[in-house]
Coordinates of C-alpha atoms (C1' of nucleotides) in Angstrom, one line a residue:
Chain A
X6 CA 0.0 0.0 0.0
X7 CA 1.1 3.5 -0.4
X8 CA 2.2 5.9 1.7
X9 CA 1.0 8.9 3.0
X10 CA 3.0 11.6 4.9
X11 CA 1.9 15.2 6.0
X12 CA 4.7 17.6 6.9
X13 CA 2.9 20.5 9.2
X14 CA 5.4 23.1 10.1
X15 CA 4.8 26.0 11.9
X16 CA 5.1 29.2 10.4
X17 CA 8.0 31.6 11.5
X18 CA 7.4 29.4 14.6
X19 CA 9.4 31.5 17.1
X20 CA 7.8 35.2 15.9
X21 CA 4.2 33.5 15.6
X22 CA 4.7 32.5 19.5
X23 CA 5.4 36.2 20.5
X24 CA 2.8 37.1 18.8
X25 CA 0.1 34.8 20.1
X26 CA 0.8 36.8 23.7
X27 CA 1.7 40.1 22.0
X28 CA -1.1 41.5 18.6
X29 CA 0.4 44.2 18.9
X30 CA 3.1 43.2 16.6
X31 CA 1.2 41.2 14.1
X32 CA 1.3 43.4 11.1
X33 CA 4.6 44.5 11.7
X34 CA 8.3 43.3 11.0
X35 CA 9.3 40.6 13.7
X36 CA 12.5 38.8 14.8
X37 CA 13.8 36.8 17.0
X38 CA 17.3 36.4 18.3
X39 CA 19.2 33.3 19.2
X40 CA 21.0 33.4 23.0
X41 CA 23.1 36.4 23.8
X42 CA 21.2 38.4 21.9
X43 CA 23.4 37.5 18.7
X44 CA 21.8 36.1 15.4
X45 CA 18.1 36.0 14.2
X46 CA 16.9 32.7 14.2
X47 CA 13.3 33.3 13.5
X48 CA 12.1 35.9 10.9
X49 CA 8.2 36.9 10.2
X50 CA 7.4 37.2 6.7
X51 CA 7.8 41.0 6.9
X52 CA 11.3 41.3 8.3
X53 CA 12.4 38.2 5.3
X54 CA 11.0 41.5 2.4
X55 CA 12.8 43.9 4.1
X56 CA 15.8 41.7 3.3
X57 CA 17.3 40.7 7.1
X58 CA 19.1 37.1 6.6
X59 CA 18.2 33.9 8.3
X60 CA 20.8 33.9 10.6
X61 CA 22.2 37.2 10.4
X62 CA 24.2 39.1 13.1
X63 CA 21.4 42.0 14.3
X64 CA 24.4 44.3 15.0
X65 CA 24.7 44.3 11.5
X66 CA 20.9 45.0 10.4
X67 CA 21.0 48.0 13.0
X68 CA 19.9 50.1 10.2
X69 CA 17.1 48.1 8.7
X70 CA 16.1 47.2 12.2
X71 CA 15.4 51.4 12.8
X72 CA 14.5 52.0 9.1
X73 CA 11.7 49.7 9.6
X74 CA 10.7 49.5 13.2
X75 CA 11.4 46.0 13.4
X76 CA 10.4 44.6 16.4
X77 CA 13.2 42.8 18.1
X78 CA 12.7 39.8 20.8
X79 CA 15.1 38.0 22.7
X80 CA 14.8 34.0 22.3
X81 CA 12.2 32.8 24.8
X82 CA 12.6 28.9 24.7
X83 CA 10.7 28.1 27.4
X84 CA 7.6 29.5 25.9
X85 CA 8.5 28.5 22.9
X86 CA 8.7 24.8 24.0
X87 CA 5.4 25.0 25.9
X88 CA 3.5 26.5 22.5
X89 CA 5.2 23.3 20.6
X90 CA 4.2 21.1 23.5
X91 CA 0.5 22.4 22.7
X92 CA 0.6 22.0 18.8
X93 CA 1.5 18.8 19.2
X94 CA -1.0 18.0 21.3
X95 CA -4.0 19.5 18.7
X96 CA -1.8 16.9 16.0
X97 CA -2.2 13.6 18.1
X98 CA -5.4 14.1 17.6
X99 CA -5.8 13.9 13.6
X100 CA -3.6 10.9 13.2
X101 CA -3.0 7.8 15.0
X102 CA 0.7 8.0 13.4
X103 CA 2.5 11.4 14.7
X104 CA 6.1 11.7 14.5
X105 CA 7.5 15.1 16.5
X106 CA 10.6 15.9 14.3
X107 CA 11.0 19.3 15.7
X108 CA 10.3 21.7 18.1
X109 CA 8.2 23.3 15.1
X110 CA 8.0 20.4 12.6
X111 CA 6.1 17.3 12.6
X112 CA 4.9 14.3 9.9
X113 CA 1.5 12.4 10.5
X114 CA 0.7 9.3 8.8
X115 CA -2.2 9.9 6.8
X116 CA -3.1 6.5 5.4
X117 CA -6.7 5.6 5.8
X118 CA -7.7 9.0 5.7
X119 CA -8.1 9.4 1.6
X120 CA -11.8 9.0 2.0
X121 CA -12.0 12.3 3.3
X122 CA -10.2 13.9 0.5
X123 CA -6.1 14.3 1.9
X124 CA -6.5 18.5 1.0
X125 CA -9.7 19.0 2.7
X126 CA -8.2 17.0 5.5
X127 CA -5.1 19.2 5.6
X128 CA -7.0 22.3 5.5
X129 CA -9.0 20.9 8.7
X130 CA -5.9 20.6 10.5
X131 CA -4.2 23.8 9.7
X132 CA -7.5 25.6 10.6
X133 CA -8.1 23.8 14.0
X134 CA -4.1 24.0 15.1
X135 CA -4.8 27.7 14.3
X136 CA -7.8 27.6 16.5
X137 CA -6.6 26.0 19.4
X138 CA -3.2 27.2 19.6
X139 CA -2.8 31.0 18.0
X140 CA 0.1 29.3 15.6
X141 CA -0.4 29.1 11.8
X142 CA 1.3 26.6 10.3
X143 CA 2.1 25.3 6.1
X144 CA 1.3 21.7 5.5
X145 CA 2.5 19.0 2.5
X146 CA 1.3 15.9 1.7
X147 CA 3.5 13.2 -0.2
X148 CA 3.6 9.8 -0.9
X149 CA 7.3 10.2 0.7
X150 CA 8.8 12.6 3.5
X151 CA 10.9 14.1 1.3
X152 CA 8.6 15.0 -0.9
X153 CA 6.5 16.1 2.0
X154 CA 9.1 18.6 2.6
X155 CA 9.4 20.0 -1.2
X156 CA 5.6 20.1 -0.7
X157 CA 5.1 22.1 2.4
X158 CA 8.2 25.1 1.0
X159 CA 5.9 25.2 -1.8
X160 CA 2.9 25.5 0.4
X161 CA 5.1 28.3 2.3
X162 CA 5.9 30.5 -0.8
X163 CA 3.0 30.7 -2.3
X164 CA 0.1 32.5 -1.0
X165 CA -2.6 31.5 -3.3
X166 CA -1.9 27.8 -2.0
X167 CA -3.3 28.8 1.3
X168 CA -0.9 26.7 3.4
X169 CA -1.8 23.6 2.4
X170 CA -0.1 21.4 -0.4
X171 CA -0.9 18.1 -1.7
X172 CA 1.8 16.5 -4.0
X173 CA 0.6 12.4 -4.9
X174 CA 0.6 12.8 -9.0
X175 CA 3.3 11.7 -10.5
X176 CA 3.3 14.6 -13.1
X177 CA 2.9 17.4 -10.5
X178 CA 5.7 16.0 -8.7
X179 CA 7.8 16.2 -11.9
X180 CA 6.7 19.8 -12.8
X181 CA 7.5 21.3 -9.3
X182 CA 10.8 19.3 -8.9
X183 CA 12.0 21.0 -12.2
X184 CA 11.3 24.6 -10.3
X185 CA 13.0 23.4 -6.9
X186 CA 16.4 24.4 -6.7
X187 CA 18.7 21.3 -6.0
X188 CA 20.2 22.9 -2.5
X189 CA 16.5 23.4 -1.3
X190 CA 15.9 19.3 -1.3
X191 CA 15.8 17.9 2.4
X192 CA 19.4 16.7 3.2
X193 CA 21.2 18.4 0.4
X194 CA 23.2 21.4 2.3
X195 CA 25.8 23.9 0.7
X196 CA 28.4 21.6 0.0
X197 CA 26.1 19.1 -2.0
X198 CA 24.5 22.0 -3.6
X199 CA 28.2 23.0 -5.0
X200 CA 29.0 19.4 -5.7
X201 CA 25.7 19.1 -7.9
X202 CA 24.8 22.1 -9.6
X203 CA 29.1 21.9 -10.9
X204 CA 28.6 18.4 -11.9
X205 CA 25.0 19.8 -13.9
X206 CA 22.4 19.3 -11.7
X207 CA 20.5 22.2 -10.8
X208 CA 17.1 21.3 -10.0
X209 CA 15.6 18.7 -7.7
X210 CA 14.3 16.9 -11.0
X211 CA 17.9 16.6 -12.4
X212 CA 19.2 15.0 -9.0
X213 CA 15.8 12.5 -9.0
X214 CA 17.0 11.7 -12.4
X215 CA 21.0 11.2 -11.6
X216 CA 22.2 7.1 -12.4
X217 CA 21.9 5.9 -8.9
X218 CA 25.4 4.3 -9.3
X219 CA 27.1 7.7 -10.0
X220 CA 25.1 8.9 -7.2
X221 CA 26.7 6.0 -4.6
X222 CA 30.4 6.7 -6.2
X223 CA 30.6 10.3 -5.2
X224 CA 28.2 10.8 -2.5
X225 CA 26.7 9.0 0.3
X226 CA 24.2 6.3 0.8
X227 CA 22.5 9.3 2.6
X228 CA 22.0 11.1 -0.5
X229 CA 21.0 8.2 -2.4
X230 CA 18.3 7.5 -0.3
X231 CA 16.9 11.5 -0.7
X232 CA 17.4 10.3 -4.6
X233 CA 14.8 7.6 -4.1
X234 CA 12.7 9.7 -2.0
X235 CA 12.3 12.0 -4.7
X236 CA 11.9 9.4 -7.2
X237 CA 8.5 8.8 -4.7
X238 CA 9.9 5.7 -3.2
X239 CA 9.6 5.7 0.5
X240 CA 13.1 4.7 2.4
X241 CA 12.4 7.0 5.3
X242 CA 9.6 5.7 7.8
X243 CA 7.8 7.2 10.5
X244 CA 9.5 7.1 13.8
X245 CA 6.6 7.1 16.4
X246 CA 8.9 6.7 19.7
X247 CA 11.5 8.7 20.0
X248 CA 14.8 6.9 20.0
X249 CA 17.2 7.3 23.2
X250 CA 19.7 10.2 22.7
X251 CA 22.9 9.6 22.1
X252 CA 24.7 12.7 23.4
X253 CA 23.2 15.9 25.8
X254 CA 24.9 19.2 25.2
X255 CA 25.4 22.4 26.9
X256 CA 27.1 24.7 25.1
X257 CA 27.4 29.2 25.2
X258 CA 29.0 31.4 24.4
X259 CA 29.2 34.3 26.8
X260 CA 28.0 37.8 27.5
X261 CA 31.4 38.4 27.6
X262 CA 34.9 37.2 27.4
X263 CA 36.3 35.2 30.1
X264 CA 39.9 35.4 30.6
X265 CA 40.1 33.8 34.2
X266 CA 40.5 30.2 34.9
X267 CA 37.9 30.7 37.9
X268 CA 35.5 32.2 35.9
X269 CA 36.1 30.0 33.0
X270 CA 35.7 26.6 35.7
X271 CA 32.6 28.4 36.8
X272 CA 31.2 28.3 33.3
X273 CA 32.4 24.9 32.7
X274 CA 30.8 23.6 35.6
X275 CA 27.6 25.4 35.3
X276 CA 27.3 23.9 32.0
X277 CA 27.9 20.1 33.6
X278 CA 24.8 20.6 36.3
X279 CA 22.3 21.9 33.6
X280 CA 23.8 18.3 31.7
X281 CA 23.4 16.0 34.7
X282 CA 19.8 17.4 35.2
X283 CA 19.0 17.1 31.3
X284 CA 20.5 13.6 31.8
X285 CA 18.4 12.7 35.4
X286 CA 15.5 13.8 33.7
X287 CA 15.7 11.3 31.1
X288 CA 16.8 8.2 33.6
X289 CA 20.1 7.9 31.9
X290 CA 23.8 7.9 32.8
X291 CA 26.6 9.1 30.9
X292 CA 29.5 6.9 30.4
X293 CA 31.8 9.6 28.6
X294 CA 32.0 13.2 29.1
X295 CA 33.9 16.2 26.8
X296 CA 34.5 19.5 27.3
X297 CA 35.6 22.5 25.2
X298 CA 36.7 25.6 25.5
X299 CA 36.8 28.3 22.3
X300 CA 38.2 31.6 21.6
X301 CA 36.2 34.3 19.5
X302 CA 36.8 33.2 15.9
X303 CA 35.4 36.4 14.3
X304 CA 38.3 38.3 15.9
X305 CA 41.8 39.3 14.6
X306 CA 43.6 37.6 17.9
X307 CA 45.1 34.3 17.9
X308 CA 42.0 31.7 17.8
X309 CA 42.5 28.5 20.2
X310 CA 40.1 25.9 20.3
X311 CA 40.3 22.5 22.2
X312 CA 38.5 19.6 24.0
X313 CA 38.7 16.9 25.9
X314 CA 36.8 13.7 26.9
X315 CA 37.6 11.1 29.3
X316 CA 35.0 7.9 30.2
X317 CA 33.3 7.4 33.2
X318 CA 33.3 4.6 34.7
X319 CA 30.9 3.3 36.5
X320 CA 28.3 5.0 34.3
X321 CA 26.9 8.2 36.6
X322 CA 24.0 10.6 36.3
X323 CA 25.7 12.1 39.9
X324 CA 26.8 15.7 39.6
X325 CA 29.8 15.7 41.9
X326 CA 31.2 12.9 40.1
X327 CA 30.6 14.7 36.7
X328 CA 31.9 17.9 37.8
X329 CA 35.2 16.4 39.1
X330 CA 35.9 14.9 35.8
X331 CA 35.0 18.2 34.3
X332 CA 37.5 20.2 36.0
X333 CA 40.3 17.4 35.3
X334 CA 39.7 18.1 32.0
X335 CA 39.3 21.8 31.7
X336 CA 42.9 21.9 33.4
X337 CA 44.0 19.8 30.6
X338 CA 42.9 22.4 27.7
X339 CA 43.1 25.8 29.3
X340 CA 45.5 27.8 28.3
X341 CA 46.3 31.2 30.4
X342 CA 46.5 34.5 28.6
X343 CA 43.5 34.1 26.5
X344 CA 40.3 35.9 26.1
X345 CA 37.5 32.7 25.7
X346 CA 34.2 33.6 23.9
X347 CA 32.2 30.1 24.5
X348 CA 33.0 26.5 26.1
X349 CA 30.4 23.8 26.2
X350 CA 30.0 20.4 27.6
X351 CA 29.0 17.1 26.1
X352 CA 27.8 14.0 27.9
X353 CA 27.7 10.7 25.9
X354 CA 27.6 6.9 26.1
X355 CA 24.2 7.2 27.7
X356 CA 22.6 4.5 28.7
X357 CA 19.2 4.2 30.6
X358 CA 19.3 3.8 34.2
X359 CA 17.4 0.5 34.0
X360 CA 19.9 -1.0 32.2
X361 CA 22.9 0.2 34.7
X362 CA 25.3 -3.0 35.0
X363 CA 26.4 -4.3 38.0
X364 CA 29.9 -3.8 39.4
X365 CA 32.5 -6.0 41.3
X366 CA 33.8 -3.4 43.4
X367 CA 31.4 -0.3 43.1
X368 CA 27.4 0.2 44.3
X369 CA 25.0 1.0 41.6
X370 CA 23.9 4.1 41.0
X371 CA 20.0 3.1 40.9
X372 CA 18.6 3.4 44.1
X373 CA 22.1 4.6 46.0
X374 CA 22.5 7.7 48.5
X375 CA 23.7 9.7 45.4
X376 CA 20.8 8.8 43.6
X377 CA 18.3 9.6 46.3
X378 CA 20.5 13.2 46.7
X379 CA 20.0 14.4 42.9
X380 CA 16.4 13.2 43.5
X381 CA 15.8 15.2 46.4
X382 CA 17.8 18.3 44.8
X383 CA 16.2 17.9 41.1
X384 CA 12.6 17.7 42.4
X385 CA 13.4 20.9 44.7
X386 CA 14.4 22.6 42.0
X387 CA 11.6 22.0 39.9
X388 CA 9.4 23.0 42.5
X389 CA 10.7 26.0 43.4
X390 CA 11.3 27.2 39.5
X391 CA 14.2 26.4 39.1
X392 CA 18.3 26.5 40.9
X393 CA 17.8 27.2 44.5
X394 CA 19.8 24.1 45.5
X395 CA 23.0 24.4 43.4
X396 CA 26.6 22.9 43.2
X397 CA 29.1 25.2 45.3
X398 CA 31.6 24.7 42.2
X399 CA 28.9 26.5 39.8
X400 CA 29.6 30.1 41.4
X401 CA 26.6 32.2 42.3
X402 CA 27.4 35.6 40.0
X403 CA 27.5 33.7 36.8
X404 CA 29.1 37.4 35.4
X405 CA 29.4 35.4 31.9
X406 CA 26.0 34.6 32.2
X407 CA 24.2 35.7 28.2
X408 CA 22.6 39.0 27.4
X409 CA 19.1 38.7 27.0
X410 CA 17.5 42.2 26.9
X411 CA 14.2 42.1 24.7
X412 CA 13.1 38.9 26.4
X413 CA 8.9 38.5 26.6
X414 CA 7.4 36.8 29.4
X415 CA 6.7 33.2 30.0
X416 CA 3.4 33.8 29.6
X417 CA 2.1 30.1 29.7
X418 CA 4.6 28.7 32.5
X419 CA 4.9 30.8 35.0
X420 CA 1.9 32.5 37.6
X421 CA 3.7 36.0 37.8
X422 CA 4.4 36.5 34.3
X423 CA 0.6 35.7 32.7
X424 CA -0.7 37.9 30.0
X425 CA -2.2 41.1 31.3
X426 CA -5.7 42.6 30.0
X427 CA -6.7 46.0 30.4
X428 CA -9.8 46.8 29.1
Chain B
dT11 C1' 31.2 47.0 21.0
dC12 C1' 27.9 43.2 19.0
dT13 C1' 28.3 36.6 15.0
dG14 C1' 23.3 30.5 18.7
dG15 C1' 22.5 25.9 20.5
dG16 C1' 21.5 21.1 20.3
dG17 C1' 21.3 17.2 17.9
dT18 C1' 22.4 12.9 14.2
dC19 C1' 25.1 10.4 11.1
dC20 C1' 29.1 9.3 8.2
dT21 C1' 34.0 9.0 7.1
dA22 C1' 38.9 8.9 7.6
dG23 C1' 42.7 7.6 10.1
dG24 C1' 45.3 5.8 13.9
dA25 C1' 46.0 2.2 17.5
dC26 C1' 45.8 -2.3 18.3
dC27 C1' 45.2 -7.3 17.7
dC28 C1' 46.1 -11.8 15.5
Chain C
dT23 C1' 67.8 -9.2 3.2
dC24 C1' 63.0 -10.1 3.0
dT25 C1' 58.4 -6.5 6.3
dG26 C1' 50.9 -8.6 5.1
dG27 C1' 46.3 -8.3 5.6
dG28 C1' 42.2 -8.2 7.8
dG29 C1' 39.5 -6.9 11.5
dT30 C1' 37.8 -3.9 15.4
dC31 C1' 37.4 0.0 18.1
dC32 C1' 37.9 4.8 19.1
dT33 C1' 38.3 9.7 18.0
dA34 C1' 38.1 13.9 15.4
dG35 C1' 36.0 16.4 12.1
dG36 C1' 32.7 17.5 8.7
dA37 C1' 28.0 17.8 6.7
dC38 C1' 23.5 18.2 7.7
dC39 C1' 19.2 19.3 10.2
dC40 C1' 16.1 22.7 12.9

DNA sequence: TCTGGGGTCCTAGGACCC
DNA sequence: TCTGGGGTCCTAGGACCC
């Protein structure tokens, strides 16, 4: 049987969520800018005419920014996560078959639902999400996820589509593939882009139609398998539960350079309790950790960069141990006498906390004193919003802490920051 | 003055083993 | 003097995604 796959994605997800809390703003230019206050991430369809980049530095739209009263908001990912949660939520109810891909994307299984026409369908779900939730969001329909995706940008550009696209006939697919630039296809980036369009291949079409065999000499299996997708043959399923993460991050850059080795450990080991929690949270324990540390690499000055891992053994989700290891290794890489723009750590090995093996010599973590400890501190800190109870290590100034100065209010998670109404 | 963060997967190359 | 080949495991780095 044939496959059906939706893409819904939300619209300028980040902007749309500001202004769900905030009207005010909705006719007007909007961005959104990543931590520290640095890039855009999220553009409104207003600020993208006015020409500011995906990705730009603001600092360097400062000018279109006052030319255009754009309206400028600091990233507010805890809102932002809460508005996904709730999107989501509206989705499960339209397919048995929901796959979250992002914190803005997601592809439903719509098989069984031709009966009830797949566009009219996909209009029904774009126009209750938008009821339910404030968020507009593009949808595609495919026989492949690929093609989902080539369906929903299309959706997305043009207006007269009205957010929904469906893409099942085999000529359609042709004709749009031959107007889809090659680096726009789902898993070709800039280098493949290069690679294709010097070797001829401009459009989606012309990769679709590239001998599979040249295709496996000088690229991946990766891309081969985007080749069949576009051909309409489905290689990439849905994925209903989500896999166990291999690797939890934290990683900033700072409001400031840090040229101290106490400052920079403070950082570092900030960075390794927000880990351990992420990790707790999940029931895992980390069998490897890494650490880096990173000079600015936009400035003139001599640019160092550097990590260092080292296992952990037994396997731990306990902070103290984690943070011991961290500092071990931060000694290993610092260097004195330089200014340091970010440093991030990066826990790995995971393993769920059910399957902890047993030891010769050492106790288990499951169910030990350190277990009970993080238990008592993590649920604490939830309570209480959040890093009452904190390692000594971490330092309580945090001076490197990021610049966030246009942030909006967690309107949906916290009890004194609700929307106001005046009327 | 001011340039994000958190992931996955693949490949190449080195160490090591027999 | 002559100096292989196959396998595994690990790490670093790159490409890609949102």
């Amino acid at each position: 049987m044939n496959k059906i796959f939706a893409l819904v994605d939300c619209n300028s997800f980040y902007v749309s969520c500001e202004r769900v809390f905030n009207p005010a703003v909705n006719q007007k230019p909007v961005v959104v800018l990543s931590n520290n206050d640095g890039c855009v991430i999220s553009r409104s369809n207003e600020a993208k005419r006015i020409g500011i980049g995906m990705g730009a530095p603001i600092f360097k739209c400062r000018d279109l920014v006052k030319a255009h009263d754009v309206q400028v908001f600091s990233a507010n990912f805890v809102l932002y996560g809460d508005m996904s949660n709730r999107v989501m939520a509206v989705l499960s109810g339209f397919t048995p078959n929901l796959e979250i891909y992002s914190i803005d994307e997601a592809f439903l299984s719509l098989q069984g639902f031709e009966h009830l026409g797949l566009e009219d369908y996909a209009r029904e779900i774009r126009k209750v999400v938008k009821r339910q939730t404030g968020i507009p969001v593009s949808i595609g329909v495919a026989p492949t996820k690929t093609l989902a995706k080539v369906a929903n940008h299309y959706a997305k550009d043009h207006p007269e589509t009205n957010g929904v696209f469906t893409l099942m006939r085999e000529e359609e697919i042709e004709i749009i593939l031959s107007q889809t630039a090659v680096g726009e296809v789902w898993g070709i980036g800039k280098e493949k882009a290069i690679f294709l369009e010097r070797n001829g291949m401009k459009t989606a079409s012309e990769l679709r139609n590239a001998p599979d065999e040249w295709i496996k000499k000088h690229l991946t299996i990766v891309t081969l398998r985007t080749v069949w997708e576009l051909r309409g043959i489905s290689c990439l399923s849905m994925e209903e539960v989500q896999p166990n993460k291999k690797a939890i991050a934290t990683t900033r850059t700072f409001g400031y350079e840090v040229s101290r080795l106490v400052e920079m450990e403070e950082a570092v080991l900030a960075y390794v309790s927000r880990s351990a929690v992420k990790l707790r949270r999940q029931k895992l324990l980390a069998g490897h950790i890494q650490v880096y540390v990173e000079t600015n690499p936009f400035k003139d000055t001599p640019y160092y960069r550097n990590s260092a891992g080292t296992i952990i053994s037994p396997s731990t989700a306990y902070s103290p141990h984690l943070i011991e290891a961290a500092k071990r290794l931060l000694k290993r890489i610092y260097r004195e006498g330089l200014r340091y723009k970010s440093c991030g750590v990066i826990l790995t090995n995971l393993c769920p906390q059910t399957n902890e093996q047993d030891y010769l010599f050492e106790e288990k973590y499951q169910g030990s004193a350190r277990h009970r400890l993080m238990e008592v501190m993590d649920s604490y800190n939830r309570q209480t919003n959040g890093g009452k109870i904190l390692i000594a290590a971490e330092g309580l100034g945090k001076p490197w802490f990021m610049k966030q100065a246009h942030r909006s209010k967690r309107f949906t998670t916290r009890w004194d920051e609700l929307l106001e109404v005046r009327i």
